[in-house]
PDB file of C-alpha atoms in Angstrom:
ATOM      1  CA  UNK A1143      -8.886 -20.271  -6.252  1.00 57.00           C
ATOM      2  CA  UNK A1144      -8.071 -17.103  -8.114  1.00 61.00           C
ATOM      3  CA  UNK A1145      -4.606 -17.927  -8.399  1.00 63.00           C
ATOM      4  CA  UNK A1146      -5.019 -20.894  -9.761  1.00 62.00           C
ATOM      5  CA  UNK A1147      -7.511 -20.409 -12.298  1.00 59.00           C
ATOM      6  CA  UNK A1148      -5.081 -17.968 -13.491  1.00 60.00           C
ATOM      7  CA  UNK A1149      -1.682 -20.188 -12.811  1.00 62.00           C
ATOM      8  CA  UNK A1150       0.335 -18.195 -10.934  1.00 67.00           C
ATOM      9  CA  UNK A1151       1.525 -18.389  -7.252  1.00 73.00           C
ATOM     10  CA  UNK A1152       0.490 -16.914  -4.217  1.00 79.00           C
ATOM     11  CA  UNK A1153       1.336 -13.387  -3.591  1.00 83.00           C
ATOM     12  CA  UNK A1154       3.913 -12.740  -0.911  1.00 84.00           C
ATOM     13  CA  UNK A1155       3.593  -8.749  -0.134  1.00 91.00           C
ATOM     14  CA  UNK A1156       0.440  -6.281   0.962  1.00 93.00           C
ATOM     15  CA  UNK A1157       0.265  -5.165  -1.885  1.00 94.00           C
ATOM     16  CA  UNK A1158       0.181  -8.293  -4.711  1.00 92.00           C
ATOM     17  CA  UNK A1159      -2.645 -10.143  -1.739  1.00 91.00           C
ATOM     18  CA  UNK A1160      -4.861  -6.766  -2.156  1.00 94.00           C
ATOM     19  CA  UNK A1161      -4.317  -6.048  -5.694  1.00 94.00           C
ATOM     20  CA  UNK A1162      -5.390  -9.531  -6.456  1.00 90.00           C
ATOM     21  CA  UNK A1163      -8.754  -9.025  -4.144  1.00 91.00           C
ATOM     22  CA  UNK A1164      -9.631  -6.205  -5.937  1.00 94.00           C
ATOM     23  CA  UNK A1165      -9.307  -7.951  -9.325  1.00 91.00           C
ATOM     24  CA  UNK A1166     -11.172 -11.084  -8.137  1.00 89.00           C
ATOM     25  CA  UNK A1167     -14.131  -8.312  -7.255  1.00 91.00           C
ATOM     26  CA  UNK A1168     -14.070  -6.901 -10.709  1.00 92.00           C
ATOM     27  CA  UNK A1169     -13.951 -10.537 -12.568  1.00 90.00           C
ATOM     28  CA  UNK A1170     -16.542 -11.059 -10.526  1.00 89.00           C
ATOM     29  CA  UNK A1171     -18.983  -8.082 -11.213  1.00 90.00           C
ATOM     30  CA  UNK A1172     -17.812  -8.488 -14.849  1.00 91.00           C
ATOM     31  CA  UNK A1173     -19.260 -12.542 -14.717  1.00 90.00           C
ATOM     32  CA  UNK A1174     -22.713 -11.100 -13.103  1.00 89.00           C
ATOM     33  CA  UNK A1175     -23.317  -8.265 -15.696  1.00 88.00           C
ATOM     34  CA  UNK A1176     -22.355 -10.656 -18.879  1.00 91.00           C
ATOM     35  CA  UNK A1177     -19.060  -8.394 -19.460  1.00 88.00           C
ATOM     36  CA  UNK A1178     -16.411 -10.485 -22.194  1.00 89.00           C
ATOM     37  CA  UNK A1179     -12.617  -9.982 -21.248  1.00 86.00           C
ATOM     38  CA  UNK A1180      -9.910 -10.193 -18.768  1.00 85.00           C
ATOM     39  CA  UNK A1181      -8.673  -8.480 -15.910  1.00 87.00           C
ATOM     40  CA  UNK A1182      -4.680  -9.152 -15.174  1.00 82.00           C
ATOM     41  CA  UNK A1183      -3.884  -5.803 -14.152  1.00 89.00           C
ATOM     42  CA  UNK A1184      -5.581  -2.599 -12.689  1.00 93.00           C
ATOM     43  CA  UNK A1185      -3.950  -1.014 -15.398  1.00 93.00           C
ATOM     44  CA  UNK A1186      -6.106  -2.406 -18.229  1.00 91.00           C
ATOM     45  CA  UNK A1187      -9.387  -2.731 -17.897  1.00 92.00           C
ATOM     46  CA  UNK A1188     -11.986  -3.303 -19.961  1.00 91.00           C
ATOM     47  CA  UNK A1189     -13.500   0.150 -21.227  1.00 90.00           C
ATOM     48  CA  UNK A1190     -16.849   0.062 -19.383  1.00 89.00           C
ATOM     49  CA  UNK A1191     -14.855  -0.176 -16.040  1.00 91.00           C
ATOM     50  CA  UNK A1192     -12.601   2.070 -16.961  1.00 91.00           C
ATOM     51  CA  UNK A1193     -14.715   5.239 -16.083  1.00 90.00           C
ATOM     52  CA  UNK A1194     -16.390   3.569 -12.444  1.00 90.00           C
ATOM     53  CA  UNK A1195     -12.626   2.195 -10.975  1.00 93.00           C
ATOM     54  CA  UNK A1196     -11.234   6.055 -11.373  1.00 92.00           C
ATOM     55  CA  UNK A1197     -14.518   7.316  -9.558  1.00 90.00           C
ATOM     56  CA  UNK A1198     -13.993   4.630  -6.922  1.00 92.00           C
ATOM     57  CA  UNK A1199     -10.081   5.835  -6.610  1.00 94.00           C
ATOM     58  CA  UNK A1200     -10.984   8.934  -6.537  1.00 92.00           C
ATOM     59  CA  UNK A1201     -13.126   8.235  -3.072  1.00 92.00           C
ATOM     60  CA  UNK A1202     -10.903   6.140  -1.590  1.00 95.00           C
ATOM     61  CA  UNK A1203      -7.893   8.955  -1.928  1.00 96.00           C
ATOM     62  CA  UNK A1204     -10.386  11.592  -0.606  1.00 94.00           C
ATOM     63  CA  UNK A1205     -11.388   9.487   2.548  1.00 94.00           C
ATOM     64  CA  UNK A1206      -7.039   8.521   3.282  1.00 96.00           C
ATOM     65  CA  UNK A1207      -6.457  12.723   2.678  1.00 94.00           C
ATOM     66  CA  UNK A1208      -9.025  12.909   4.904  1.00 93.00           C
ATOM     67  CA  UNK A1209      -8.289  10.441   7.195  1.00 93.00           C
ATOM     68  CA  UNK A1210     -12.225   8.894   6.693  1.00 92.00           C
ATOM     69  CA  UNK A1211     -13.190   5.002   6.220  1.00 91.00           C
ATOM     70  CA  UNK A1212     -17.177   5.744   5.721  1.00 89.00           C
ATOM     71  CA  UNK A1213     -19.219   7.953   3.436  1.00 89.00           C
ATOM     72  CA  UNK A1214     -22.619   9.076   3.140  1.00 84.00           C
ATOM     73  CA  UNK A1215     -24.324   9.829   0.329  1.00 81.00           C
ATOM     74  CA  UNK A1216     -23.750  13.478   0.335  1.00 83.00           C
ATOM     75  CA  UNK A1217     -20.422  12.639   0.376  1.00 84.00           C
ATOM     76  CA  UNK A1218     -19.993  10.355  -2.984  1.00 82.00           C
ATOM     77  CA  UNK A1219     -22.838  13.759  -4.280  1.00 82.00           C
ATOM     78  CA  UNK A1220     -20.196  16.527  -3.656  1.00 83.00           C
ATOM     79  CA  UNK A1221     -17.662  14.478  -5.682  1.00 81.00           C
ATOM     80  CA  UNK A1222     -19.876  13.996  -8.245  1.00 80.00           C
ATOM     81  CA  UNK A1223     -19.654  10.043  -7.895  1.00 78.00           C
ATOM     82  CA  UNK A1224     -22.692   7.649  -8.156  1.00 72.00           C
ATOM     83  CA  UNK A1225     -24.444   5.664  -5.766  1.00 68.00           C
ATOM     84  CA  UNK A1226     -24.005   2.690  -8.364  1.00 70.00           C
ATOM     85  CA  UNK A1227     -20.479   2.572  -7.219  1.00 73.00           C
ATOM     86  CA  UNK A1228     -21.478   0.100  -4.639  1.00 73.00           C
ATOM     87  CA  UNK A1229     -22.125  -2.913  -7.709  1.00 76.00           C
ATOM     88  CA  UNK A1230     -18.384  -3.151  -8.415  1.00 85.00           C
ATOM     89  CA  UNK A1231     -18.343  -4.893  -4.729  1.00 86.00           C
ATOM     90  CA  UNK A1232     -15.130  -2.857  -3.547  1.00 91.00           C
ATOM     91  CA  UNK A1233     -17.377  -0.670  -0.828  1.00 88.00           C
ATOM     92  CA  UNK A1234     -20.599  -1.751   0.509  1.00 86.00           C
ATOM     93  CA  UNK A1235     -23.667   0.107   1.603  1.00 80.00           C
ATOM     94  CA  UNK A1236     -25.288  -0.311   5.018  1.00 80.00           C
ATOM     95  CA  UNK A1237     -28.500   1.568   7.176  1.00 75.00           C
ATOM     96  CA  UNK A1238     -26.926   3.544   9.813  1.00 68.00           C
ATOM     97  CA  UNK A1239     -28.120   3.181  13.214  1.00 66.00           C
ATOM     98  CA  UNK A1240     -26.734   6.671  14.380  1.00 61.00           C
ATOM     99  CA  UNK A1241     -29.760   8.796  13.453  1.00 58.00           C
ATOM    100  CA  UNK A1242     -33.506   8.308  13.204  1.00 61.00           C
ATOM    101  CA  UNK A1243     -33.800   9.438   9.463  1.00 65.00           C
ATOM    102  CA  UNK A1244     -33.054   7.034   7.026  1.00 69.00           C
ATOM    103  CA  UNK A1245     -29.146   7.320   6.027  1.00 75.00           C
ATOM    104  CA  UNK A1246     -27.317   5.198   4.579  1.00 79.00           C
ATOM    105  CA  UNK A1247     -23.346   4.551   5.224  1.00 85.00           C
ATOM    106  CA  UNK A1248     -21.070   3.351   2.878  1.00 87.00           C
ATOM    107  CA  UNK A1249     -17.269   1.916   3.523  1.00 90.00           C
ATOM    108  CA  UNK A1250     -14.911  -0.106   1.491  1.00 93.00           C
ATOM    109  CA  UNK A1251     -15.039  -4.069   2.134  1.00 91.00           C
ATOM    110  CA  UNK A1252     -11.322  -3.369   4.428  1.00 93.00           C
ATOM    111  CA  UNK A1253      -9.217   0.127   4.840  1.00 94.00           C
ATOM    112  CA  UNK A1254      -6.026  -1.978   3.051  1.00 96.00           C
ATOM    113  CA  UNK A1255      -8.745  -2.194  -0.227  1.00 96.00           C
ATOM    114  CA  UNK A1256      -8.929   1.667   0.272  1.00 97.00           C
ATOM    115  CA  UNK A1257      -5.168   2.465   1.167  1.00 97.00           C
ATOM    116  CA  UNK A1258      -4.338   0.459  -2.148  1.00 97.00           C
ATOM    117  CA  UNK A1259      -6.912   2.194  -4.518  1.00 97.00           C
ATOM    118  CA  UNK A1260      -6.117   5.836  -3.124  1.00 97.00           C
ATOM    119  CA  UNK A1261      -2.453   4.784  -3.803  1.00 97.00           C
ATOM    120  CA  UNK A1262      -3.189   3.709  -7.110  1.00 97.00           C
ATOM    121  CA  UNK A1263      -4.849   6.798  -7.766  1.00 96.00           C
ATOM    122  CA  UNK A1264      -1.969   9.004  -6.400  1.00 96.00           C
ATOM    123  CA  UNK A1265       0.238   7.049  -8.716  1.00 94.00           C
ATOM    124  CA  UNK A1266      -1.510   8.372 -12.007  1.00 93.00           C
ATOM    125  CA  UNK A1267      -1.163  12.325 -10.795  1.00 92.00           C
ATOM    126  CA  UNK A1268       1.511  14.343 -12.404  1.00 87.00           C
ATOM    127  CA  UNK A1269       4.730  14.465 -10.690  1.00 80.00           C
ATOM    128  CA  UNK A1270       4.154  17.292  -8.589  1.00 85.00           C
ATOM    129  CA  UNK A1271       1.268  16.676  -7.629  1.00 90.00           C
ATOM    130  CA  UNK A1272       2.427  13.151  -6.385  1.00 90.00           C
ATOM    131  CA  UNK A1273       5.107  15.058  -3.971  1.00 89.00           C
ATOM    132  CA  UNK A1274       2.378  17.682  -3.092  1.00 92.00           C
ATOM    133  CA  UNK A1275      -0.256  14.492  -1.895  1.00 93.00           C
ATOM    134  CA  UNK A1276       2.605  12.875   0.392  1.00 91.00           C
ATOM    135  CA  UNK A1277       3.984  16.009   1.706  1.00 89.00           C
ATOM    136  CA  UNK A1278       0.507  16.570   3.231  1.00 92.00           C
ATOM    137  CA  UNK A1279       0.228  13.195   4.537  1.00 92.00           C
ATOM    138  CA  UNK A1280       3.477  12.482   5.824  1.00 89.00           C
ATOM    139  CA  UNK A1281       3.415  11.661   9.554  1.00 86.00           C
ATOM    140  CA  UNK A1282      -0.503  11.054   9.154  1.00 90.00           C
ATOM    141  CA  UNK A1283      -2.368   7.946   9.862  1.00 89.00           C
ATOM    142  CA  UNK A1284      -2.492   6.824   6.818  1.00 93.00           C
ATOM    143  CA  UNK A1285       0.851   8.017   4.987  1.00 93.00           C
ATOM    144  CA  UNK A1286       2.773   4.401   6.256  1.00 91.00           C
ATOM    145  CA  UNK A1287      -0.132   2.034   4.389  1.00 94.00           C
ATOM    146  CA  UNK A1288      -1.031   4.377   1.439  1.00 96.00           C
ATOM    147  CA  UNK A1289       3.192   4.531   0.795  1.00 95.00           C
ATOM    148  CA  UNK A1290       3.508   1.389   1.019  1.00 95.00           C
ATOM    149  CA  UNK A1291       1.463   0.482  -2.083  1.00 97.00           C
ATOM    150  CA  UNK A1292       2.696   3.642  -3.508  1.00 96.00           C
ATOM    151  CA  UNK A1293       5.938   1.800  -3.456  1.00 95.00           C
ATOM    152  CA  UNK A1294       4.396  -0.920  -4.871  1.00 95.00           C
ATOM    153  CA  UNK A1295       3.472   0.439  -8.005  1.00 95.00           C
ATOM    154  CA  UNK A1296       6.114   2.930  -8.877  1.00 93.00           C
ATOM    155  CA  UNK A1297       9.043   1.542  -7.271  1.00 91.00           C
ATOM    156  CA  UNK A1298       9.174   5.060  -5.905  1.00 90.00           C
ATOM    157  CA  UNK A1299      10.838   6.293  -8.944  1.00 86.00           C
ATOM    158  CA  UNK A1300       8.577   9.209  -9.728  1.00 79.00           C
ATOM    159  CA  UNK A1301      10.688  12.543 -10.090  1.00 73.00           C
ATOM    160  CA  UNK A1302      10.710  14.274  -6.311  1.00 83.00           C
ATOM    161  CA  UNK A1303       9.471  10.804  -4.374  1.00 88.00           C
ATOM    162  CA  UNK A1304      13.273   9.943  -3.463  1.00 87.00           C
ATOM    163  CA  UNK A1305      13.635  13.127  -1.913  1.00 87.00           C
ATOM    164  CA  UNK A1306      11.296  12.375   0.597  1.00 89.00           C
ATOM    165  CA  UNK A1307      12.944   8.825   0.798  1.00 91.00           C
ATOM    166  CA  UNK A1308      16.086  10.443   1.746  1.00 91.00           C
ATOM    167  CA  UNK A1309      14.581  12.995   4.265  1.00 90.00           C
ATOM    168  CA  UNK A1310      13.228  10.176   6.157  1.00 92.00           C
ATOM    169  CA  UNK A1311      16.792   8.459   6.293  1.00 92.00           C
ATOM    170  CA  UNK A1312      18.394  11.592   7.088  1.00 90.00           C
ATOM    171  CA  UNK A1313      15.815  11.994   9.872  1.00 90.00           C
ATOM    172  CA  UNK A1314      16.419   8.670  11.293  1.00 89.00           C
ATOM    173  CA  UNK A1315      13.098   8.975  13.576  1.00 92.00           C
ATOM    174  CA  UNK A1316      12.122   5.124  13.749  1.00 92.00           C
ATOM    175  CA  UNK A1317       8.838   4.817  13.022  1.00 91.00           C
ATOM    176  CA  UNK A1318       9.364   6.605   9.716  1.00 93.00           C
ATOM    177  CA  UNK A1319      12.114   4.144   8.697  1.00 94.00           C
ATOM    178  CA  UNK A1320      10.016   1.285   9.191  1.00 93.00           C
ATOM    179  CA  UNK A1321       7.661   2.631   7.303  1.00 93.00           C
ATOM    180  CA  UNK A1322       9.936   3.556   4.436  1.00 95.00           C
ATOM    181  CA  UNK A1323      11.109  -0.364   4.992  1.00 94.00           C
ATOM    182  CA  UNK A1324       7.372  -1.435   4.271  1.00 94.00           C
ATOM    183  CA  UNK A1325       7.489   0.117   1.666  1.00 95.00           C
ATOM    184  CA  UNK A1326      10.627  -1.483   0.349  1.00 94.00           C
ATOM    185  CA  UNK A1327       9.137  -4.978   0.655  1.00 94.00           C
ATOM    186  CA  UNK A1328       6.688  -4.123  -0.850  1.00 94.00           C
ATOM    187  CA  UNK A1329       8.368  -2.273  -3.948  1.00 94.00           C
ATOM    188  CA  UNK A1330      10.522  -5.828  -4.017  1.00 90.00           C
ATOM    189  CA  UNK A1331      12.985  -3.562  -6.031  1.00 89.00           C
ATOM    190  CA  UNK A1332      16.883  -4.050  -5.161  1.00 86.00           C
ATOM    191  CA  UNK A1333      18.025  -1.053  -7.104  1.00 88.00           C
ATOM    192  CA  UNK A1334      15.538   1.347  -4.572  1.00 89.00           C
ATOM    193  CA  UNK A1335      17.434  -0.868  -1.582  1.00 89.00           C
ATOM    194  CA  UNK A1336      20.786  -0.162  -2.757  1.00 89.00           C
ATOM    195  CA  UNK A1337      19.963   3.466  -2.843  1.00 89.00           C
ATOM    196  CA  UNK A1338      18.647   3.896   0.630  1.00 91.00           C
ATOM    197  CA  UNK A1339      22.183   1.534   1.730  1.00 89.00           C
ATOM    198  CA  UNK A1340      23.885   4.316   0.531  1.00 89.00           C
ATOM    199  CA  UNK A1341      22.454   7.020   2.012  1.00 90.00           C
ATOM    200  CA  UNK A1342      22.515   4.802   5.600  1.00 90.00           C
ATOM    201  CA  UNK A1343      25.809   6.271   6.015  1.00 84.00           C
ATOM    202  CA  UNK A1344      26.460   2.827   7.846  1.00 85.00           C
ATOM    203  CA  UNK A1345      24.173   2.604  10.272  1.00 89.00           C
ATOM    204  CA  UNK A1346      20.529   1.690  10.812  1.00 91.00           C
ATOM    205  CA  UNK A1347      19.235   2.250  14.542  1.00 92.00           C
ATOM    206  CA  UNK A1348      15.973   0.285  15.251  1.00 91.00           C
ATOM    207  CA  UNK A1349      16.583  -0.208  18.448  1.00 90.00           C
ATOM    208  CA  UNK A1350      13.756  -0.166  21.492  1.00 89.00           C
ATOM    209  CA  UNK A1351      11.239  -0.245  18.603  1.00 89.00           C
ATOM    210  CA  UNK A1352       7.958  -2.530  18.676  1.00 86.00           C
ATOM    211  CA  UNK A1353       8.070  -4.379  15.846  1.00 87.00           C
ATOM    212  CA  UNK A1354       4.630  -6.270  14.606  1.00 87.00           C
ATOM    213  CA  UNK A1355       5.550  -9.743  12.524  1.00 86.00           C
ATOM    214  CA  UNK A1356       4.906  -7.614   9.353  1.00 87.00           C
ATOM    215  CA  UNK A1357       7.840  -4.762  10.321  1.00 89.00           C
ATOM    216  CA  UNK A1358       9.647  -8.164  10.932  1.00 87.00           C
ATOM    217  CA  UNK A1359       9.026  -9.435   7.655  1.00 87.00           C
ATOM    218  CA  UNK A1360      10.230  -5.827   5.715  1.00 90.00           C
ATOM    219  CA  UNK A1361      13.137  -5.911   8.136  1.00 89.00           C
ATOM    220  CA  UNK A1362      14.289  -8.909   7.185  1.00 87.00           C
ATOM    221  CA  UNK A1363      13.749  -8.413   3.506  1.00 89.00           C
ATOM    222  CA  UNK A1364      15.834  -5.258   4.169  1.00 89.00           C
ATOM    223  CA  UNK A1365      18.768  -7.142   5.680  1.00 85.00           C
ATOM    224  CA  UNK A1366      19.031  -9.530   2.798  1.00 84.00           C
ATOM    225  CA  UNK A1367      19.408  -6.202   0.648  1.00 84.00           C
ATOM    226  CA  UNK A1368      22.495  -5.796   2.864  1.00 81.00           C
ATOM    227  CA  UNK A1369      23.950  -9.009   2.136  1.00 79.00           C
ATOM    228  CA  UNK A1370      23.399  -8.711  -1.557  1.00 76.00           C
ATOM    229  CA  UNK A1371      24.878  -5.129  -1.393  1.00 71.00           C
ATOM    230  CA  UNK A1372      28.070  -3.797  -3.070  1.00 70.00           C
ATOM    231  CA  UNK A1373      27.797  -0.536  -1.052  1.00 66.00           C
ATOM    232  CA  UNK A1374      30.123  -1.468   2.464  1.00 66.00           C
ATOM    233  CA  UNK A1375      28.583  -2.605   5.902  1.00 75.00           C
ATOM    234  CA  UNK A1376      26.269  -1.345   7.238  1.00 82.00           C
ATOM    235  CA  UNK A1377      25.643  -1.738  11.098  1.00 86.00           C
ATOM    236  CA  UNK A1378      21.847  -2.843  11.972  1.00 86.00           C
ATOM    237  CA  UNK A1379      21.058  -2.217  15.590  1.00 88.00           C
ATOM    238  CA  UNK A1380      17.613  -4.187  16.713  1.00 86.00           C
ATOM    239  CA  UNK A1381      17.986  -4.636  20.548  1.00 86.00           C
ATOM    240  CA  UNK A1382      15.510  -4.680  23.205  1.00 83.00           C
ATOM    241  CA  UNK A1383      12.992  -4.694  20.376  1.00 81.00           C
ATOM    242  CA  UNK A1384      10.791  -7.385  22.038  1.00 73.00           C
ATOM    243  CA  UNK A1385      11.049  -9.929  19.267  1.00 75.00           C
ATOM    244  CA  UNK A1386       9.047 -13.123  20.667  1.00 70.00           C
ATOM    245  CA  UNK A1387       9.643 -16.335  18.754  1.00 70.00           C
ATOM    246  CA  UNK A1388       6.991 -15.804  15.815  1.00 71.00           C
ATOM    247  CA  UNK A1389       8.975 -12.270  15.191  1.00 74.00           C
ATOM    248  CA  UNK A1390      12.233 -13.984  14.926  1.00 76.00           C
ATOM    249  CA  UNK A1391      10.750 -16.322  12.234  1.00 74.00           C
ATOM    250  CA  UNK A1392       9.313 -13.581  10.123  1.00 72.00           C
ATOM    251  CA  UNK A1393      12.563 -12.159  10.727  1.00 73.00           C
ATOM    252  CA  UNK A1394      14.899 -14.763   9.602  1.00 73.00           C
ATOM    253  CA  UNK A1395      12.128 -15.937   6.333  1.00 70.00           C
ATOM    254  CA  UNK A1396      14.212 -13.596   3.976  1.00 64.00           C
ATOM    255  CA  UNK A1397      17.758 -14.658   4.642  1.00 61.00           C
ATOM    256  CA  UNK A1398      16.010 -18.633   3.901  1.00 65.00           C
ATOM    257  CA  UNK A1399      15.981 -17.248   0.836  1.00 63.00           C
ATOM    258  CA  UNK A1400      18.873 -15.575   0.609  1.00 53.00           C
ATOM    259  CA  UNK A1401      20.688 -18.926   2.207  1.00 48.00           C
ATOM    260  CA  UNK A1402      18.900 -21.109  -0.490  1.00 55.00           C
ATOM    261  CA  UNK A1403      19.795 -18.681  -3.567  1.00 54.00           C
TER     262      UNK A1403
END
């Protein structure tokens, strides 16, 4: 319904399906409260939002450094944020069961909604700092979702970002290049493709890897990057990965594309 009230398509990575979820929450807060304007971008918000969507950031990148999806109260008090928080409707507040006194738990509405909000935050540090944040949470739980809308947003062309980019191709462990292919998709950039290509050296091992139908879907967005490339072959190795027949079709979906352009 969103999309259509505001004519345009339907979002085809993690990051534009979230992004939009987060906006319909806002539009929606901002229709209960009586607030005039429009929301088309987390970037530019009206002014009364502006100040309660950087506290909420700010929480969500405290809970992925710290690997947390709930928060109690002390926790939003020693960061200084408000209880009110909860009326945007991106986290929700719930009685816990777990203790006899009265305590109450709060969590966002799903740990994508927090990935992509600590990401955004992360994305409005200085440089450094940026390098500093994933440096810490490389080979975490959460560095593979929070990068991924990372890549999103900056098309991972802060100063310092591509040198982690090209320590995880240079380190050729699989599960980090699967990640750095999420985040690919999801950055939907073919300049940042073409620059990985090149530092492939030719080859890209995934083989004996499980892949989920979303590693599918970045692989195969990946491999039409190949096809479109002007920097050589490059030899893609993806046997005895498992792929059952849903796999193969999220797979294949990019090179439709590629086939029909």
């Amino acid at each position: 319904h969103l999309f259509k009230a505001l004519d345009q398509s339907l979002p085809t990575t993690l990051h534009g399906v979230f992004t939009s979820l987060v906006i319909c929450c806002l539009i929606r807060y901002m229709k209960k409260e009586n607030i005039k304007g429009r929301i088309s971008s987390l970037d530019i918000l009206p002014s009364c939002l502006e100040q309660p969507f950087r506290e909420i950031c700010t929480l969500a990148y405290h809970g992925v450094m710290k690997n947390l999806a709930t928060f109690s109260s002390e926790d939003l008090e020693q960061l200084g944020l408000s209880q009110k928080l909860v009326t945007l409707g991106l986290i929700q507040g719930c009685e816990s069961l777990a203790s006899f006194q009265e305590h109450i738990s709060y969590n966002f509405l799903h740990l994508s909604v927090q990935e992509l909000l600590a990401s955004f935050h992360i994305s409005k540090l200085p440089g450094h700092e940026e390098i500093d944040v994933f440096k810490k949470l490389f080979g975490q739980p959460r560095f593979s979702a929070v990068f991924r809308f990372y890549s999103a947003f900056t098309q991972l062309k802060s100063e310092g970002i591509r040198e982690i980019v090209l320590n995880i191709v240079k380190g050729k462990k699989k599960p980090e290049l699967v990640h750095l292919l999420h985040g690919l998709y999801e950055a939907q950039d073919a300049p940042l493709c073409q620059f990985v290509i090149f530092h492939l050296s030719g080859e890209l091992n995934l083989s004996r890897t499980s892949l989920n139908p979303v590693d599918c879907l970045s692989v195969g967005y990946f491999l039409c990057s190949i096809c479109n490339s002007s920097e050589g072959k490059i030899v893609v190795y993806l046997n005895r990965c498992s792929l059952d027949d849903k796999r193969v079709c999220f797979l294949i979906k990019e090179f439709f594309k590629f086939s029909a352009s």
